[in-house]
Amino acid sequence: MPLSYISQSSGLREDRQQNEDIVEPKKRKSSSGSNTCNSKRPKEDSPSSAAGMTDNSLDAQRKTALGPQNNGFNRNSSHIAHTKGGSVKKLVIKNLKEKPTLPANYQQDTWEKLKDAVNAIHTQRSINASLEELYQAVENLCSHKMSAQLYVQLKAVCEDHIRSKANQFLEEYLHRERFLKLMNSCWQVHCGQMTMIRSIFLFLDRTFVLQTSSVTSLWDMGLDLFRMNIVSNPVVQTRTIGGLLHLIERERNGEAVDRQLLKSLLRMLCDLQIYKEAFEVQFLEATDRLYGAEGQRLMQEREVPEYIAHVDKRLNEESERLLHYLDQSTRKPLIFCVEKQLIEQHLHALLQKGLDMMLEQNRVDDLALLYQLLSRVRDGLKELYVAFASYIKKTGRIFVINNDNDPEKDKDMVQQLLDFKDKIDNIIAVCFNKNEKFINVMKESFENFINQRQNKPAEVIAKYVDSKLRAGNKESTEEELERLLDKIMVLFRFIHGKDVFEAFYKKDLAKRLLVGKSASVDAEKSMLSKLKQECGGGFTSKLEGMFKDMELSKDIMLAFKQHVANTKSPDNIELMVNVLTMGYWPTYTPMEVNLPEEMIKYQEIFSKFYHAKHSGRKLQWQPNLGHCVLKAEFDAGRKELQVSLFQALCLLMFNDGNEFSLEEIREATKVEITELVRTMQSLACGKARVLHKSPKGKDVETGDRFIFNNEFRHKLFRIKINQIQMKETQEENLNTTERVFQDRQYQVDAAIVRIMKMRKTLTHNQLIAELFDQLKFPVKSTDLKKRIESLIDRDYMARDKETSNQYHYIA
């Protein structure tokens, strides 16, 4: 249809600016000549939508407008009138007055051409027309409001084709894997065909489908048709899902399967939006049944380390399946199912059957895996640390409790506890990820079992420290000793009866200081600072006082030596005196013995010297703490003997004779009989036998006689003979414990008075409860009741006259 002709007077206006050759108008969109023009008619005085043209360009346009078009339309250019020379006129193009029409049977012919192309795609043969021509045909139909009919026709063709493919899946002879491969092949072909069809009908998909909410896109339409006509068929769906589950079951049993086939078909189910209801539900049920039966069977057949290794392997396998072909939406329910059936259902059995064994054998890798697996299930870690605490208490109680009172077992207690603590700490750090809960239950458990046996752990820990701080200990360097003391302090924190530790530690420290057996002053002070940091200054004040006494004693002895040098004093004896403050040091029972005259004279000289400087002070000599160095002549030559004072008194008797009986020695020295027996045993029955005993034997009894051993030989010049009196006896042990109990009574009395003074009136139960809170050592209610009665008798408090269960403070 030709364009309308526009006259010069109505279509052109003269440009008044003579100096401009070309005027650029404002641009606006214009529709193609093959489409209906819908733009509004521009105003005459507005700029034209076409650019200014020269005569030559207009001729070219005229020729183009007259040429034939692909769709059968012809356009004629309007006549352009020439005006004055040198000026350019504007061209105004108006809309078509009539709408272009399609040729007769254009829709039917075009659809036949498109249908033939779709059938060619479905039958996988070549398409007769070009894709560009087909696309243009779809565009023409859509532009003339034939989109809805085109969509329906296309859907019908596709549906017919898909229906024709459904019958092949109903054949009963198809093997499972063959069926799945056929389904996958059909699906892949369908997806490729729908992609090709959509590229041809893209204009339909982007115009009509987008503007019409009631229809789906061409791709979704293809998915719906495939789902409704093939996959939703009950027989086909059952065989498809069954085949998939069978393949996965075979893979779980260790067979190699086609994972790509599984991945493709499961993606198909996801694309068809039936993955969850058609596949996932059945898949999870099958998984639940499989692992439920497997867990029951393997828990009976295998040991716990093997079982948890199998569980870890299963979890990794399922994670791989999720990575390779399962949809990620299945991850949470699938992993939960495995964890529930293989871990949560057997939680108590795992801990009861295998935890103690793995802890006992220190199977670090297995324990780490167990922790990792139990952390995945509800209450898994809670059950683990409860069982872990039970193991610590049970094992620790074996180390601490000694029903047979075997001294050798008590001797090894601290080292066993230290080794056990190191082992538990390593397990918590390496296996349990330093979990605070496990650290706390470990501390509670150690505190629980170490106080199952009152006082003894505190005593043996104090003795263990003494053995490590003694001069003879060459097992470790200073750094190792410092680390060991830190570990001992950890055990010390768990002890309730810290006053028992203090009493035994003070007694052992006194021995180390008095006989010079301390390995290192720095180590001693380091231990003291640790105790002070842990328990406060009040706990270590007496221990610090002991060190001060030793320092003061050194200064006193320097002054005493100068005093002796300036006076006429016997010079065949060198005297060393340690002046001890009685309140700082352990209580020692005074012992009266017969000393040689030289010693007595030196004692008197020192006493006069000391009282001259410190008047009003009383000195009490403690011969049981003294030690001496004696010079002895043997046939083999001269030797020096380092002995205790009691040993020296006995040996000095042999200057006056070669043989004495036990009774004669006791009469001459006045040493207490039990102490004398131990002393003579060390001289005549030990390693360095400077005396012979008659009759021979290891024990010293009444009537035994002792002869000086002139034939004594030893490779060393100075020989230290074991100082038996420094070894702790059972009686000393009981005395120390008794003193601790006495001190506790004073602390209990003070606590009762302090509480009653503050509260004025309390019931018996309230008072007992407050005492338990304040006292730092274990105490029984019966002992507290005795102390309350004692304070009532001494008028510190009184019982209420009407309510016997209530007490009043007496100011």
PDB file of N, CA and C in Angstrom, residues 68-116:
ATOM      1  N   PRO A  68      10.357  -3.644  -3.991  1.00  0.00           N
ATOM      2  CA  PRO A  68       9.515  -4.656  -3.321  1.00  0.00           C
ATOM      3  C   PRO A  68      10.094  -5.072  -1.967  1.00  0.00           C
ATOM      4  N   GLN A  69       9.210  -5.395  -1.027  1.00  0.00           N
ATOM      5  CA  GLN A  69       9.625  -5.827   0.311  1.00  0.00           C
ATOM      6  C   GLN A  69       9.394  -7.326   0.467  1.00  0.00           C
ATOM      7  N   ASN A  70      10.037  -7.918   1.497  1.00  0.00           N
ATOM      8  CA  ASN A  70       9.927  -9.360   1.724  1.00  0.00           C
ATOM      9  C   ASN A  70       8.517  -9.780   2.064  1.00  0.00           C
ATOM     10  N   ASN A  71       7.772  -8.887   2.741  1.00  0.00           N
ATOM     11  CA  ASN A  71       6.437  -9.270   3.170  1.00  0.00           C
ATOM     12  C   ASN A  71       5.348  -8.819   2.198  1.00  0.00           C
ATOM     13  N   GLY A  72       5.736  -8.263   1.034  1.00  0.00           N
ATOM     14  CA  GLY A  72       4.746  -7.916   0.009  1.00  0.00           C
ATOM     15  C   GLY A  72       4.288  -6.487   0.039  1.00  0.00           C
ATOM     16  N   PHE A  73       4.856  -5.642   0.887  1.00  0.00           N
ATOM     17  CA  PHE A  73       4.439  -4.237   0.958  1.00  0.00           C
ATOM     18  C   PHE A  73       5.313  -3.391   0.037  1.00  0.00           C
ATOM     19  N   ASN A  74       4.740  -2.290  -0.477  1.00  0.00           N
ATOM     20  CA  ASN A  74       5.486  -1.285  -1.252  1.00  0.00           C
ATOM     21  C   ASN A  74       5.293   0.061  -0.607  1.00  0.00           C
ATOM     22  N   ARG A  75       6.355   0.855  -0.632  1.00  0.00           N
ATOM     23  CA  ARG A  75       6.263   2.204  -0.059  1.00  0.00           C
ATOM     24  C   ARG A  75       6.738   3.208  -1.112  1.00  0.00           C
ATOM     25  N   ASN A  76       6.048   4.326  -1.207  1.00  0.00           N
ATOM     26  CA  ASN A  76       6.441   5.409  -2.127  1.00  0.00           C
ATOM     27  C   ASN A  76       6.850   6.612  -1.323  1.00  0.00           C
ATOM     28  N   SER A  77       7.907   7.244  -1.734  1.00  0.00           N
ATOM     29  CA  SER A  77       8.380   8.461  -1.024  1.00  0.00           C
ATOM     30  C   SER A  77       7.580   9.655  -1.502  1.00  0.00           C
ATOM     31  N   SER A  78       7.397  10.586  -0.679  1.00  0.00           N
ATOM     32  CA  SER A  78       6.656  11.813  -1.013  1.00  0.00           C
ATOM     33  C   SER A  78       7.498  12.724  -1.890  1.00  0.00           C
ATOM     34  N   HIS A  79       6.787  13.596  -2.662  1.00  0.00           N
ATOM     35  CA  HIS A  79       7.466  14.527  -3.557  1.00  0.00           C
ATOM     36  C   HIS A  79       8.068  15.656  -2.750  1.00  0.00           C
ATOM     37  N   ILE A  80       9.297  15.997  -3.047  1.00  0.00           N
ATOM     38  CA  ILE A  80       9.989  17.078  -2.328  1.00  0.00           C
ATOM     39  C   ILE A  80      10.155  18.245  -3.287  1.00  0.00           C
ATOM     40  N   ALA A  81       9.620  19.380  -2.904  1.00  0.00           N
ATOM     41  CA  ALA A  81       9.704  20.584  -3.733  1.00  0.00           C
ATOM     42  C   ALA A  81      11.004  21.298  -3.438  1.00  0.00           C
ATOM     43  N   HIS A  82      11.584  21.832  -4.498  1.00  0.00           N
ATOM     44  CA  HIS A  82      12.832  22.586  -4.332  1.00  0.00           C
ATOM     45  C   HIS A  82      12.512  24.035  -4.078  1.00  0.00           C
ATOM     46  N   THR A  83      13.193  24.611  -3.189  1.00  0.00           N
ATOM     47  CA  THR A  83      13.028  26.026  -2.853  1.00  0.00           C
ATOM     48  C   THR A  83      14.239  26.775  -3.326  1.00  0.00           C
ATOM     49  N   LYS A  84      14.446  27.887  -2.704  1.00  0.00           N
ATOM     50  CA  LYS A  84      15.566  28.731  -3.097  1.00  0.00           C
ATOM     51  C   LYS A  84      16.874  27.966  -2.964  1.00  0.00           C
ATOM     52  N   GLY A  85      17.782  28.323  -3.878  1.00  0.00           N
ATOM     53  CA  GLY A  85      19.061  27.613  -3.887  1.00  0.00           C
ATOM     54  C   GLY A  85      19.831  27.724  -2.595  1.00  0.00           C
ATOM     55  N   GLY A  86      20.473  26.641  -2.221  1.00  0.00           N
ATOM     56  CA  GLY A  86      21.327  26.623  -1.026  1.00  0.00           C
ATOM     57  C   GLY A  86      20.602  26.258   0.246  1.00  0.00           C
ATOM     58  N   SER A  87      19.263  26.175   0.254  1.00  0.00           N
ATOM     59  CA  SER A  87      18.526  25.858   1.495  1.00  0.00           C
ATOM     60  C   SER A  87      18.087  24.398   1.467  1.00  0.00           C
ATOM     61  N   VAL A  88      17.963  23.808   2.648  1.00  0.00           N
ATOM     62  CA  VAL A  88      17.544  22.417   2.804  1.00  0.00           C
ATOM     63  C   VAL A  88      16.206  22.385   3.494  1.00  0.00           C
ATOM     64  N   LYS A  89      15.248  21.596   3.005  1.00  0.00           N
ATOM     65  CA  LYS A  89      13.903  21.542   3.571  1.00  0.00           C
ATOM     66  C   LYS A  89      13.757  20.327   4.475  1.00  0.00           C
ATOM     67  N   LYS A  90      12.890  20.437   5.467  1.00  0.00           N
ATOM     68  CA  LYS A  90      12.604  19.337   6.391  1.00  0.00           C
ATOM     69  C   LYS A  90      11.510  18.458   5.834  1.00  0.00           C
ATOM     70  N   LEU A  91      11.641  17.138   6.081  1.00  0.00           N
ATOM     71  CA  LEU A  91      10.683  16.156   5.602  1.00  0.00           C
ATOM     72  C   LEU A  91       9.826  15.689   6.760  1.00  0.00           C
ATOM     73  N   VAL A  92       8.537  15.784   6.612  1.00  0.00           N
ATOM     74  CA  VAL A  92       7.601  15.324   7.637  1.00  0.00           C
ATOM     75  C   VAL A  92       6.915  14.079   7.107  1.00  0.00           C
ATOM     76  N   ILE A  93       7.028  12.937   7.854  1.00  0.00           N
ATOM     77  CA  ILE A  93       6.402  11.677   7.461  1.00  0.00           C
ATOM     78  C   ILE A  93       5.228  11.428   8.375  1.00  0.00           C
ATOM     79  N   LYS A  94       4.058  11.262   7.828  1.00  0.00           N
ATOM     80  CA  LYS A  94       2.856  11.038   8.621  1.00  0.00           C
ATOM     81  C   LYS A  94       2.539   9.542   8.684  1.00  0.00           C
ATOM     82  N   ASN A  95       1.727   9.153   9.690  1.00  0.00           N
ATOM     83  CA  ASN A  95       1.333   7.757   9.874  1.00  0.00           C
ATOM     84  C   ASN A  95       0.459   7.283   8.731  1.00  0.00           C
ATOM     85  N   LEU A  96       0.441   5.941   8.614  1.00  0.00           N
ATOM     86  CA  LEU A  96      -0.413   5.372   7.583  1.00  0.00           C
ATOM     87  C   LEU A  96      -1.877   5.619   7.906  1.00  0.00           C
ATOM     88  N   LYS A  97      -2.625   5.904   6.921  1.00  0.00           N
ATOM     89  CA  LYS A  97      -4.046   6.127   7.143  1.00  0.00           C
ATOM     90  C   LYS A  97      -4.801   4.811   7.225  1.00  0.00           C
ATOM     91  N   GLU A  98      -4.285   3.733   6.641  1.00  0.00           N
ATOM     92  CA  GLU A  98      -4.949   2.438   6.660  1.00  0.00           C
ATOM     93  C   GLU A  98      -3.971   1.375   7.144  1.00  0.00           C
ATOM     94  N   LYS A  99      -4.460   0.385   7.898  1.00  0.00           N
ATOM     95  CA  LYS A  99      -3.635  -0.689   8.451  1.00  0.00           C
ATOM     96  C   LYS A  99      -3.309  -1.705   7.360  1.00  0.00           C
ATOM     97  N   PRO A 100      -2.003  -2.141   7.355  1.00  0.00           N
ATOM     98  CA  PRO A 100      -1.639  -3.155   6.351  1.00  0.00           C
ATOM     99  C   PRO A 100      -2.360  -4.472   6.613  1.00  0.00           C
ATOM    100  N   THR A 101      -2.652  -5.212   5.581  1.00  0.00           N
ATOM    101  CA  THR A 101      -3.356  -6.495   5.710  1.00  0.00           C
ATOM    102  C   THR A 101      -2.466  -7.626   5.215  1.00  0.00           C
ATOM    103  N   LEU A 102      -2.711  -8.847   5.771  1.00  0.00           N
ATOM    104  CA  LEU A 102      -1.949 -10.018   5.357  1.00  0.00           C
ATOM    105  C   LEU A 102      -2.585 -10.639   4.140  1.00  0.00           C
ATOM    106  N   PRO A 103      -1.800 -11.332   3.370  1.00  0.00           N
ATOM    107  CA  PRO A 103      -2.370 -12.035   2.200  1.00  0.00           C
ATOM    108  C   PRO A 103      -3.344 -13.114   2.666  1.00  0.00           C
ATOM    109  N   ALA A 104      -4.182 -13.551   1.783  1.00  0.00           N
ATOM    110  CA  ALA A 104      -5.149 -14.606   2.096  1.00  0.00           C
ATOM    111  C   ALA A 104      -4.415 -15.907   2.426  1.00  0.00           C
ATOM    112  N   ASN A 105      -4.960 -16.677   3.407  1.00  0.00           N
ATOM    113  CA  ASN A 105      -4.392 -17.963   3.876  1.00  0.00           C
ATOM    114  C   ASN A 105      -2.987 -17.835   4.444  1.00  0.00           C
ATOM    115  N   TYR A 106      -2.603 -16.593   4.793  1.00  0.00           N
ATOM    116  CA  TYR A 106      -1.233 -16.406   5.310  1.00  0.00           C
ATOM    117  C   TYR A 106      -1.051 -17.170   6.626  1.00  0.00           C
ATOM    118  N   GLN A 107      -2.040 -17.126   7.536  1.00  0.00           N
ATOM    119  CA  GLN A 107      -1.922 -17.791   8.843  1.00  0.00           C
ATOM    120  C   GLN A 107      -1.805 -19.304   8.673  1.00  0.00           C
ATOM    121  N   GLN A 108      -2.679 -19.892   7.795  1.00  0.00           N
ATOM    122  CA  GLN A 108      -2.674 -21.336   7.616  1.00  0.00           C
ATOM    123  C   GLN A 108      -1.366 -21.812   6.991  1.00  0.00           C
ATOM    124  N   ASP A 109      -0.944 -21.051   5.981  1.00  0.00           N
ATOM    125  CA  ASP A 109       0.295 -21.443   5.300  1.00  0.00           C
ATOM    126  C   ASP A 109       1.498 -21.347   6.237  1.00  0.00           C
ATOM    127  N   THR A 110       1.478 -20.260   6.979  1.00  0.00           N
ATOM    128  CA  THR A 110       2.616 -20.059   7.902  1.00  0.00           C
ATOM    129  C   THR A 110       2.631 -21.130   8.974  1.00  0.00           C
ATOM    130  N   TRP A 111       1.486 -21.483   9.530  1.00  0.00           N
ATOM    131  CA  TRP A 111       1.441 -22.517  10.588  1.00  0.00           C
ATOM    132  C   TRP A 111       1.888 -23.875  10.046  1.00  0.00           C
ATOM    133  N   GLU A 112       1.473 -24.186   8.780  1.00  0.00           N
ATOM    134  CA  GLU A 112       1.896 -25.454   8.194  1.00  0.00           C
ATOM    135  C   GLU A 112       3.414 -25.515   8.090  1.00  0.00           C
ATOM    136  N   LYS A 113       3.992 -24.351   7.735  1.00  0.00           N
ATOM    137  CA  LYS A 113       5.443 -24.292   7.620  1.00  0.00           C
ATOM    138  C   LYS A 113       6.097 -24.478   8.993  1.00  0.00           C
ATOM    139  N   LEU A 114       5.513 -23.834  10.019  1.00  0.00           N
ATOM    140  CA  LEU A 114       6.048 -23.958  11.380  1.00  0.00           C
ATOM    141  C   LEU A 114       5.837 -25.364  11.928  1.00  0.00           C
ATOM    142  N   LYS A 115       4.668 -25.941  11.657  1.00  0.00           N
ATOM    143  CA  LYS A 115       4.372 -27.291  12.146  1.00  0.00           C
ATOM    144  C   LYS A 115       5.331 -28.303  11.541  1.00  0.00           C
ATOM    145  N   ASP A 116       5.595 -28.103  10.243  1.00  0.00           N
ATOM    146  CA  ASP A 116       6.543 -29.008   9.587  1.00  0.00           C
ATOM    147  C   ASP A 116       7.916 -28.920  10.238  1.00  0.00           C
TER     148      ASP A 116
END
